PDB file of C-alpha atoms in Angstrom:
ATOM      1  CA  MET A   1     -34.127 -55.857-161.514  1.00  0.00           C
ATOM      2  CA  ILE A   2     -32.995 -59.139-163.060  1.00  0.00           C
ATOM      3  CA  ALA A   3     -34.898 -60.391-166.136  1.00  0.00           C
ATOM      4  CA  ILE A   4     -35.627 -63.729-164.523  1.00  0.00           C
ATOM      5  CA  THR A   5     -36.990 -65.487-167.634  1.00  0.00           C
ATOM      6  CA  THR A   6     -33.800 -64.779-169.585  1.00  0.00           C
ATOM      7  CA  TRP A   7     -31.647 -65.644-166.593  1.00  0.00           C
ATOM      8  CA  MET A   8     -33.428 -68.968-166.110  1.00  0.00           C
ATOM      9  CA  GLU A   9     -32.809 -69.868-169.749  1.00  0.00           C
ATOM     10  CA  HIS A  10     -29.054 -69.473-169.197  1.00  0.00           C
ATOM     11  CA  PHE A  11     -29.297 -71.407-165.945  1.00  0.00           C
ATOM     12  CA  LEU A  12     -31.233 -74.318-167.474  1.00  0.00           C
ATOM     13  CA  THR A  13     -28.817 -74.630-170.383  1.00  0.00           C
ATOM     14  CA  ALA A  14     -25.832 -74.767-168.026  1.00  0.00           C
ATOM     15  CA  LEU A  15     -27.574 -77.148-165.623  1.00  0.00           C
ATOM     16  CA  HIS A  16     -28.542 -79.671-168.300  1.00  0.00           C
ATOM     17  CA  LYS A  17     -25.049 -79.527-169.746  1.00  0.00           C
ATOM     18  CA  THR A  18     -23.592 -80.276-166.308  1.00  0.00           C
ATOM     19  CA  PHE A  19     -25.987 -82.927-164.970  1.00  0.00           C
ATOM     20  CA  GLY A  20     -28.014 -84.168-167.943  1.00  0.00           C
ATOM     21  CA  ASP A  21     -30.581 -86.861-167.209  1.00  0.00           C
ATOM     22  CA  ARG A  22     -29.626 -86.963-163.522  1.00  0.00           C
ATOM     23  CA  ILE A  23     -31.921 -83.987-162.927  1.00  0.00           C
ATOM     24  CA  SER A  24     -35.105 -84.937-161.089  1.00  0.00           C
ATOM     25  CA  PHE A  25     -36.586 -81.488-160.507  1.00  0.00           C
ATOM     26  CA  ILE A  26     -35.924 -77.799-161.149  1.00  0.00           C
ATOM     27  CA  GLY A  27     -37.910 -75.016-159.522  1.00  0.00           C
ATOM     28  CA  LEU A  28     -37.931 -71.399-158.431  1.00  0.00           C
ATOM     29  CA  GLN A  29     -38.771 -70.082-154.965  1.00  0.00           C
ATOM     30  CA  GLY A  30     -38.992 -66.779-153.182  1.00  0.00           C
ATOM     31  CA  SER A  31     -39.794 -63.328-154.475  1.00  0.00           C
ATOM     32  CA  TYR A  32     -39.053 -64.114-158.126  1.00  0.00           C
ATOM     33  CA  ALA A  33     -41.445 -67.070-157.977  1.00  0.00           C
ATOM     34  CA  ARG A  34     -44.127 -64.845-156.430  1.00  0.00           C
ATOM     35  CA  GLY A  35     -43.578 -61.996-158.881  1.00  0.00           C
ATOM     36  CA  GLU A  36     -42.575 -59.711-156.004  1.00  0.00           C
ATOM     37  CA  ALA A  37     -38.848 -59.313-156.659  1.00  0.00           C
ATOM     38  CA  SER A  38     -36.974 -56.077-156.064  1.00  0.00           C
ATOM     39  CA  ASP A  39     -33.522 -54.881-157.097  1.00  0.00           C
ATOM     40  CA  THR A  40     -31.999 -56.609-154.069  1.00  0.00           C
ATOM     41  CA  SER A  41     -33.842 -59.939-154.310  1.00  0.00           C
ATOM     42  CA  ASP A  42     -31.956 -63.223-154.419  1.00  0.00           C
ATOM     43  CA  ILE A  43     -32.579 -65.854-157.090  1.00  0.00           C
ATOM     44  CA  ASP A  44     -33.812 -68.899-155.181  1.00  0.00           C
ATOM     45  CA  VAL A  45     -33.414 -71.879-157.491  1.00  0.00           C
ATOM     46  CA  VAL A  46     -34.244 -75.451-156.497  1.00  0.00           C
ATOM     47  CA  VAL A  47     -32.348 -78.356-158.045  1.00  0.00           C
ATOM     48  CA  ILE A  48     -32.987 -81.987-157.128  1.00  0.00           C
ATOM     49  CA  LEU A  49     -30.718 -84.668-158.605  1.00  0.00           C
ATOM     50  CA  ASP A  50     -31.000 -88.447-158.490  1.00  0.00           C
ATOM     51  CA  SER A  51     -28.337 -88.261-155.765  1.00  0.00           C
ATOM     52  CA  VAL A  52     -25.746 -85.724-154.659  1.00  0.00           C
ATOM     53  CA  SER A  53     -22.072 -86.254-153.847  1.00  0.00           C
ATOM     54  CA  ALA A  54     -19.422 -83.815-152.682  1.00  0.00           C
ATOM     55  CA  ALA A  55     -18.093 -83.858-156.250  1.00  0.00           C
ATOM     56  CA  ASP A  56     -21.524 -82.773-157.490  1.00  0.00           C
ATOM     57  CA  LEU A  57     -21.410 -79.777-155.169  1.00  0.00           C
ATOM     58  CA  LYS A  58     -18.098 -78.730-156.690  1.00  0.00           C
ATOM     59  CA  ASP A  59     -19.487 -79.201-160.202  1.00  0.00           C
ATOM     60  CA  TYR A  60     -22.583 -77.170-159.388  1.00  0.00           C
ATOM     61  CA  ARG A  61     -20.522 -74.354-157.897  1.00  0.00           C
ATOM     62  CA  ALA A  62     -18.290 -74.320-160.973  1.00  0.00           C
ATOM     63  CA  MET A  63     -21.407 -74.181-163.145  1.00  0.00           C
ATOM     64  CA  LEU A  64     -22.864 -71.263-161.176  1.00  0.00           C
ATOM     65  CA  ASP A  65     -19.731 -69.123-160.983  1.00  0.00           C
ATOM     66  CA  PRO A  66     -19.785 -67.856-164.621  1.00  0.00           C
ATOM     67  CA  LEU A  67     -23.513 -67.101-164.612  1.00  0.00           C
ATOM     68  CA  PRO A  68     -24.785 -63.518-164.482  1.00  0.00           C
ATOM     69  CA  HIS A  69     -25.674 -62.169-161.033  1.00  0.00           C
ATOM     70  CA  ARG A  70     -23.684 -64.881-159.291  1.00  0.00           C
ATOM     71  CA  ASP A  71     -23.858 -62.964-156.018  1.00  0.00           C
ATOM     72  CA  ARG A  72     -27.653 -63.239-156.026  1.00  0.00           C
ATOM     73  CA  ILE A  73     -27.893 -66.992-156.641  1.00  0.00           C
ATOM     74  CA  CYS A  74     -28.926 -69.171-153.728  1.00  0.00           C
ATOM     75  CA  GLY A  75     -31.652 -71.760-153.183  1.00  0.00           C
ATOM     76  CA  PHE A  76     -31.750 -75.498-152.519  1.00  0.00           C
ATOM     77  CA  PHE A  77     -29.629 -78.307-153.996  1.00  0.00           C
ATOM     78  CA  SER A  78     -30.232 -81.897-152.923  1.00  0.00           C
ATOM     79  CA  GLY A  79     -30.507 -85.537-153.820  1.00  0.00           C
ATOM     80  CA  LYS A  80     -33.994 -87.002-154.240  1.00  0.00           C
ATOM     81  CA  GLN A  81     -33.741 -89.466-151.349  1.00  0.00           C
ATOM     82  CA  GLU A  82     -32.569 -86.792-148.950  1.00  0.00           C
ATOM     83  CA  LEU A  83     -35.591 -84.670-149.830  1.00  0.00           C
ATOM     84  CA  LEU A  84     -38.034 -87.571-149.505  1.00  0.00           C
ATOM     85  CA  ASN A  85     -36.692 -88.198-145.995  1.00  0.00           C
ATOM     86  CA  TRP A  86     -36.579 -84.528-144.967  1.00  0.00           C
ATOM     87  CA  GLU A  87     -38.206 -83.185-141.815  1.00  0.00           C
ATOM     88  CA  PRO A  88     -41.910 -83.029-142.836  1.00  0.00           C
ATOM     89  CA  SER A  89     -42.563 -79.678-141.160  1.00  0.00           C
ATOM     90  CA  ASP A  90     -39.943 -78.093-143.446  1.00  0.00           C
ATOM     91  CA  LEU A  91     -41.512 -79.682-146.515  1.00  0.00           C
ATOM     92  CA  PHE A  92     -44.743 -77.716-146.109  1.00  0.00           C
ATOM     93  CA  GLN A  93     -43.220 -74.334-146.965  1.00  0.00           C
ATOM     94  CA  PHE A  94     -40.756 -75.908-149.383  1.00  0.00           C
ATOM     95  CA  TYR A  95     -43.498 -77.550-151.444  1.00  0.00           C
ATOM     96  CA  TYR A  96     -45.950 -74.691-151.558  1.00  0.00           C
ATOM     97  CA  ASP A  97     -43.396 -71.915-152.102  1.00  0.00           C
ATOM     98  CA  THR A  98     -41.731 -73.664-155.046  1.00  0.00           C
ATOM     99  CA  ILE A  99     -42.857 -73.049-158.634  1.00  0.00           C
ATOM    100  CA  PRO A 100     -41.960 -76.100-160.764  1.00  0.00           C
ATOM    101  CA  VAL A 101     -39.918 -75.402-163.878  1.00  0.00           C
ATOM    102  CA  GLU A 102     -39.171 -79.024-164.758  1.00  0.00           C
ATOM    103  CA  GLY A 103     -40.536 -82.058-162.943  1.00  0.00           C
ATOM    104  CA  SER A 104     -42.839 -82.312-159.929  1.00  0.00           C
ATOM    105  CA  LEU A 105     -42.619 -82.322-156.140  1.00  0.00           C
ATOM    106  CA  ASP A 106     -45.932 -84.120-155.683  1.00  0.00           C
ATOM    107  CA  ASP A 107     -44.181 -87.132-154.139  1.00  0.00           C
ATOM    108  CA  LEU A 108     -43.794 -84.938-151.046  1.00  0.00           C
ATOM    109  CA  LEU A 109     -47.520 -84.407-150.514  1.00  0.00           C
ATOM    110  CA  GLU A 110     -48.120 -87.569-148.500  1.00  0.00           C
ATOM    111  CA  GLN A 111     -45.641 -86.275-145.913  1.00  0.00           C
ATOM    112  CA  ILE A 112     -47.285 -82.863-145.572  1.00  0.00           C
ATOM    113  CA  THR A 113     -49.863 -84.036-143.053  1.00  0.00           C
ATOM    114  CA  PRO A 114     -51.884 -81.880-140.632  1.00  0.00           C
ATOM    115  CA  ASP A 115     -49.401 -82.862-137.923  1.00  0.00           C
ATOM    116  CA  ALA A 116     -46.511 -81.687-140.113  1.00  0.00           C
ATOM    117  CA  VAL A 117     -48.182 -78.303-140.629  1.00  0.00           C
ATOM    118  CA  ASP A 118     -48.896 -78.041-136.887  1.00  0.00           C
ATOM    119  CA  ARG A 119     -45.236 -78.707-136.245  1.00  0.00           C
ATOM    120  CA  ALA A 120     -44.253 -76.041-138.793  1.00  0.00           C
ATOM    121  CA  VAL A 121     -46.357 -73.522-136.868  1.00  0.00           C
ATOM    122  CA  LYS A 122     -44.971 -74.508-133.473  1.00  0.00           C
ATOM    123  CA  ILE A 123     -41.327 -74.601-134.604  1.00  0.00           C
ATOM    124  CA  GLY A 124     -41.726 -71.285-136.411  1.00  0.00           C
ATOM    125  CA  ALA A 125     -43.237 -69.600-133.359  1.00  0.00           C
ATOM    126  CA  CYS A 126     -40.607 -71.049-131.005  1.00  0.00           C
ATOM    127  CA  ASN A 127     -37.720 -69.955-133.214  1.00  0.00           C
ATOM    128  CA  ILE A 128     -39.138 -66.448-133.574  1.00  0.00           C
ATOM    129  CA  TYR A 129     -39.767 -66.179-129.824  1.00  0.00           C
ATOM    130  CA  HIS A 130     -36.224 -67.245-128.939  1.00  0.00           C
ATOM    131  CA  ALA A 131     -34.576 -64.966-131.496  1.00  0.00           C
ATOM    132  CA  CYS A 132     -36.818 -62.038-130.589  1.00  0.00           C
ATOM    133  CA  VAL A 133     -36.016 -62.365-126.882  1.00  0.00           C
ATOM    134  CA  HIS A 134     -32.296 -62.630-127.644  1.00  0.00           C
ATOM    135  CA  ASN A 135     -32.471 -59.550-129.847  1.00  0.00           C
ATOM    136  CA  MET A 136     -34.420 -57.522-127.285  1.00  0.00           C
ATOM    137  CA  LEU A 137     -31.966 -58.413-124.521  1.00  0.00           C
ATOM    138  CA  HIS A 138     -28.625 -58.478-126.282  1.00  0.00           C
ATOM    139  CA  GLU A 139     -28.300 -57.559-129.960  1.00  0.00           C
ATOM    140  CA  LYS A 140     -30.863 -54.753-130.324  1.00  0.00           C
ATOM    141  CA  ASN A 141     -30.427 -55.175-134.068  1.00  0.00           C
ATOM    142  CA  GLU A 142     -33.041 -53.692-136.395  1.00  0.00           C
ATOM    143  CA  GLU A 143     -32.001 -55.813-139.379  1.00  0.00           C
ATOM    144  CA  LEU A 144     -32.406 -58.962-137.315  1.00  0.00           C
ATOM    145  CA  LEU A 145     -35.872 -57.799-136.292  1.00  0.00           C
ATOM    146  CA  LYS A 146     -36.817 -57.259-139.936  1.00  0.00           C
ATOM    147  CA  GLY A 147     -35.686 -60.802-140.696  1.00  0.00           C
ATOM    148  CA  LEU A 148     -37.814 -62.151-137.852  1.00  0.00           C
ATOM    149  CA  TYR A 149     -40.876 -60.413-139.249  1.00  0.00           C
ATOM    150  CA  LYS A 150     -40.192 -62.034-142.597  1.00  0.00           C
ATOM    151  CA  SER A 151     -39.944 -65.428-140.886  1.00  0.00           C
ATOM    152  CA  ALA A 152     -43.232 -64.721-139.125  1.00  0.00           C
ATOM    153  CA  THR A 153     -45.010 -64.312-142.460  1.00  0.00           C
ATOM    154  CA  PHE A 154     -44.026 -67.881-143.362  1.00  0.00           C
ATOM    155  CA  THR A 155     -45.445 -69.118-140.067  1.00  0.00           C
ATOM    156  CA  ILE A 156     -48.650 -67.191-140.761  1.00  0.00           C
ATOM    157  CA  GLN A 157     -48.935 -68.942-144.123  1.00  0.00           C
ATOM    158  CA  ALA A 158     -48.816 -72.253-142.254  1.00  0.00           C
ATOM    159  CA  ILE A 159     -51.403 -71.038-139.726  1.00  0.00           C
ATOM    160  CA  CYS A 160     -53.733 -69.993-142.536  1.00  0.00           C
ATOM    161  CA  PHE A 161     -53.256 -73.313-144.333  1.00  0.00           C
ATOM    162  CA  ARG A 162     -54.017 -75.306-141.193  1.00  0.00           C
ATOM    163  CA  GLN A 163     -57.143 -73.278-140.478  1.00  0.00           C
ATOM    164  CA  THR A 164     -58.526 -72.965-144.024  1.00  0.00           C
ATOM    165  CA  GLY A 165     -56.838 -75.619-146.151  1.00  0.00           C
ATOM    166  CA  CYS A 166     -55.607 -72.878-148.508  1.00  0.00           C
ATOM    167  CA  TYR A 167     -51.997 -71.879-149.128  1.00  0.00           C
ATOM    168  CA  VAL A 168     -51.891 -68.167-149.886  1.00  0.00           C
ATOM    169  CA  ARG A 169     -48.699 -67.227-151.681  1.00  0.00           C
ATOM    170  CA  HIS A 170     -49.044 -63.431-151.761  1.00  0.00           C
ATOM    171  CA  LEU A 171     -49.012 -61.504-148.502  1.00  0.00           C
ATOM    172  CA  THR A 172     -51.465 -58.864-149.712  1.00  0.00           C
ATOM    173  CA  GLU A 173     -53.996 -61.655-150.289  1.00  0.00           C
ATOM    174  CA  LEU A 174     -53.111 -63.338-146.998  1.00  0.00           C
ATOM    175  CA  LEU A 175     -54.226 -60.193-145.159  1.00  0.00           C
ATOM    176  CA  ASP A 176     -57.847 -60.990-146.043  1.00  0.00           C
ATOM    177  CA  LYS A 177     -57.721 -64.504-144.588  1.00  0.00           C
ATOM    178  CA  VAL A 178     -56.118 -64.140-141.163  1.00  0.00           C
ATOM    179  CA  SER A 179     -56.946 -62.572-137.811  1.00  0.00           C
ATOM    180  CA  LEU A 180     -56.196 -58.980-136.838  1.00  0.00           C
ATOM    181  CA  GLU A 181     -53.047 -59.983-134.927  1.00  0.00           C
ATOM    182  CA  GLU A 182     -51.632 -61.758-137.975  1.00  0.00           C
ATOM    183  CA  GLN A 183     -52.647 -58.828-140.173  1.00  0.00           C
ATOM    184  CA  ASN A 184     -50.625 -56.503-137.943  1.00  0.00           C
ATOM    185  CA  ILE A 185     -47.546 -58.722-138.279  1.00  0.00           C
ATOM    186  CA  ILE A 186     -47.888 -58.824-142.066  1.00  0.00           C
ATOM    187  CA  ARG A 187     -48.478 -55.072-142.336  1.00  0.00           C
ATOM    188  CA  THR A 188     -45.438 -54.324-140.196  1.00  0.00           C
ATOM    189  CA  TYR A 189     -43.287 -56.592-142.357  1.00  0.00           C
ATOM    190  CA  LEU A 190     -44.548 -55.039-145.602  1.00  0.00           C
ATOM    191  CA  ALA A 191     -43.960 -51.540-144.230  1.00  0.00           C
ATOM    192  CA  VAL A 192     -40.348 -52.151-143.204  1.00  0.00           C
ATOM    193  CA  LYS A 193     -39.725 -54.067-146.423  1.00  0.00           C
ATOM    194  CA  ASN A 194     -40.825 -50.963-148.326  1.00  0.00           C
ATOM    195  CA  GLY A 195     -38.484 -48.691-146.394  1.00  0.00           C
ATOM    196  CA  GLN A 196     -40.347 -47.657-143.261  1.00  0.00           C
ATOM    197  CA  ASN A 197     -38.110 -47.349-140.218  1.00  0.00           C
ATOM    198  CA  VAL A 198     -38.350 -49.994-137.525  1.00  0.00           C
ATOM    199  CA  THR A 199     -39.737 -48.884-134.174  1.00  0.00           C
ATOM    200  CA  PHE A 200     -37.531 -51.298-132.288  1.00  0.00           C
ATOM    201  CA  SER A 201     -39.251 -51.442-128.912  1.00  0.00           C
ATOM    202  CA  ASP A 202     -42.848 -51.493-130.151  1.00  0.00           C
ATOM    203  CA  ASP A 203     -42.220 -53.798-133.109  1.00  0.00           C
ATOM    204  CA  SER A 204     -40.207 -56.197-130.967  1.00  0.00           C
ATOM    205  CA  GLU A 205     -42.926 -56.327-128.315  1.00  0.00           C
ATOM    206  CA  GLN A 206     -45.613 -56.964-130.920  1.00  0.00           C
ATOM    207  CA  LEU A 207     -43.671 -59.865-132.410  1.00  0.00           C
ATOM    208  CA  PHE A 208     -42.740 -61.288-129.006  1.00  0.00           C
ATOM    209  CA  LEU A 209     -46.356 -61.347-127.808  1.00  0.00           C
ATOM    210  CA  TRP A 210     -47.561 -62.833-131.086  1.00  0.00           C
ATOM    211  CA  ALA A 211     -45.023 -65.670-130.974  1.00  0.00           C
ATOM    212  CA  LYS A 212     -45.796 -66.289-127.298  1.00  0.00           C
ATOM    213  CA  LYS A 213     -49.472 -66.718-128.132  1.00  0.00           C
ATOM    214  CA  TRP A 214     -48.828 -69.363-130.784  1.00  0.00           C
ATOM    215  CA  ILE A 215     -46.537 -71.300-128.475  1.00  0.00           C
ATOM    216  CA  THR A 216     -48.942 -71.361-125.550  1.00  0.00           C
ATOM    217  CA  GLU A 217     -52.404 -71.467-127.150  1.00  0.00           C
ATOM    218  CA  ASP A 218     -54.159 -74.239-129.070  1.00  0.00           C
ATOM    219  CA  TYR A 219     -55.063 -72.523-132.337  1.00  0.00           C
ATOM    220  CA  LYS A 220     -57.010 -75.569-133.589  1.00  0.00           C
ATOM    221  CA  LYS A 221     -59.844 -75.034-131.100  1.00  0.00           C
TER     222      LYS A 221
END
């Protein structure tokens, strides 16, 4: 597994050399931010500049290419104004899943309204439903199903936040705060993540019915 503290030191040095005082925010997302990384985990870095041009994208790519584990580097790169005007439902997960390294994302909080979180739940459920149906009918792809279960855990985080006001970063802790149906989705995801084989028909049906429920029912009652 990558020594993320050492890697981030190299990254920060290169980033400051490339963009200097134009940097508005640096953060880390995903499994490395949660302390749950495995040997195959990506490095999800967040970089927000004062503004971003096509030339900046080329400079950032050139900066990343010599870094160790280049094939694992991904994340989010944006100008500040673009982020401030982003779709609010996307900002919910973005804000709460990002660990600040330099700077703050608190300017986003006023946009993360109850309506934005509701929209995050509805969009998440709709996307999962559509992809699950497509996979059941056409692709029959186990890897795609695993990815849909991962996406469902993000939607469950939004459901929990809307119902309790708490964002729960770690899935093992989230299990204690959600209903049995959501627990089953999380447990299935954790099992396949840890190497258990997918039971395609049963796991697909479980996810399909779960997504259908969140599309058609009013969970705020």
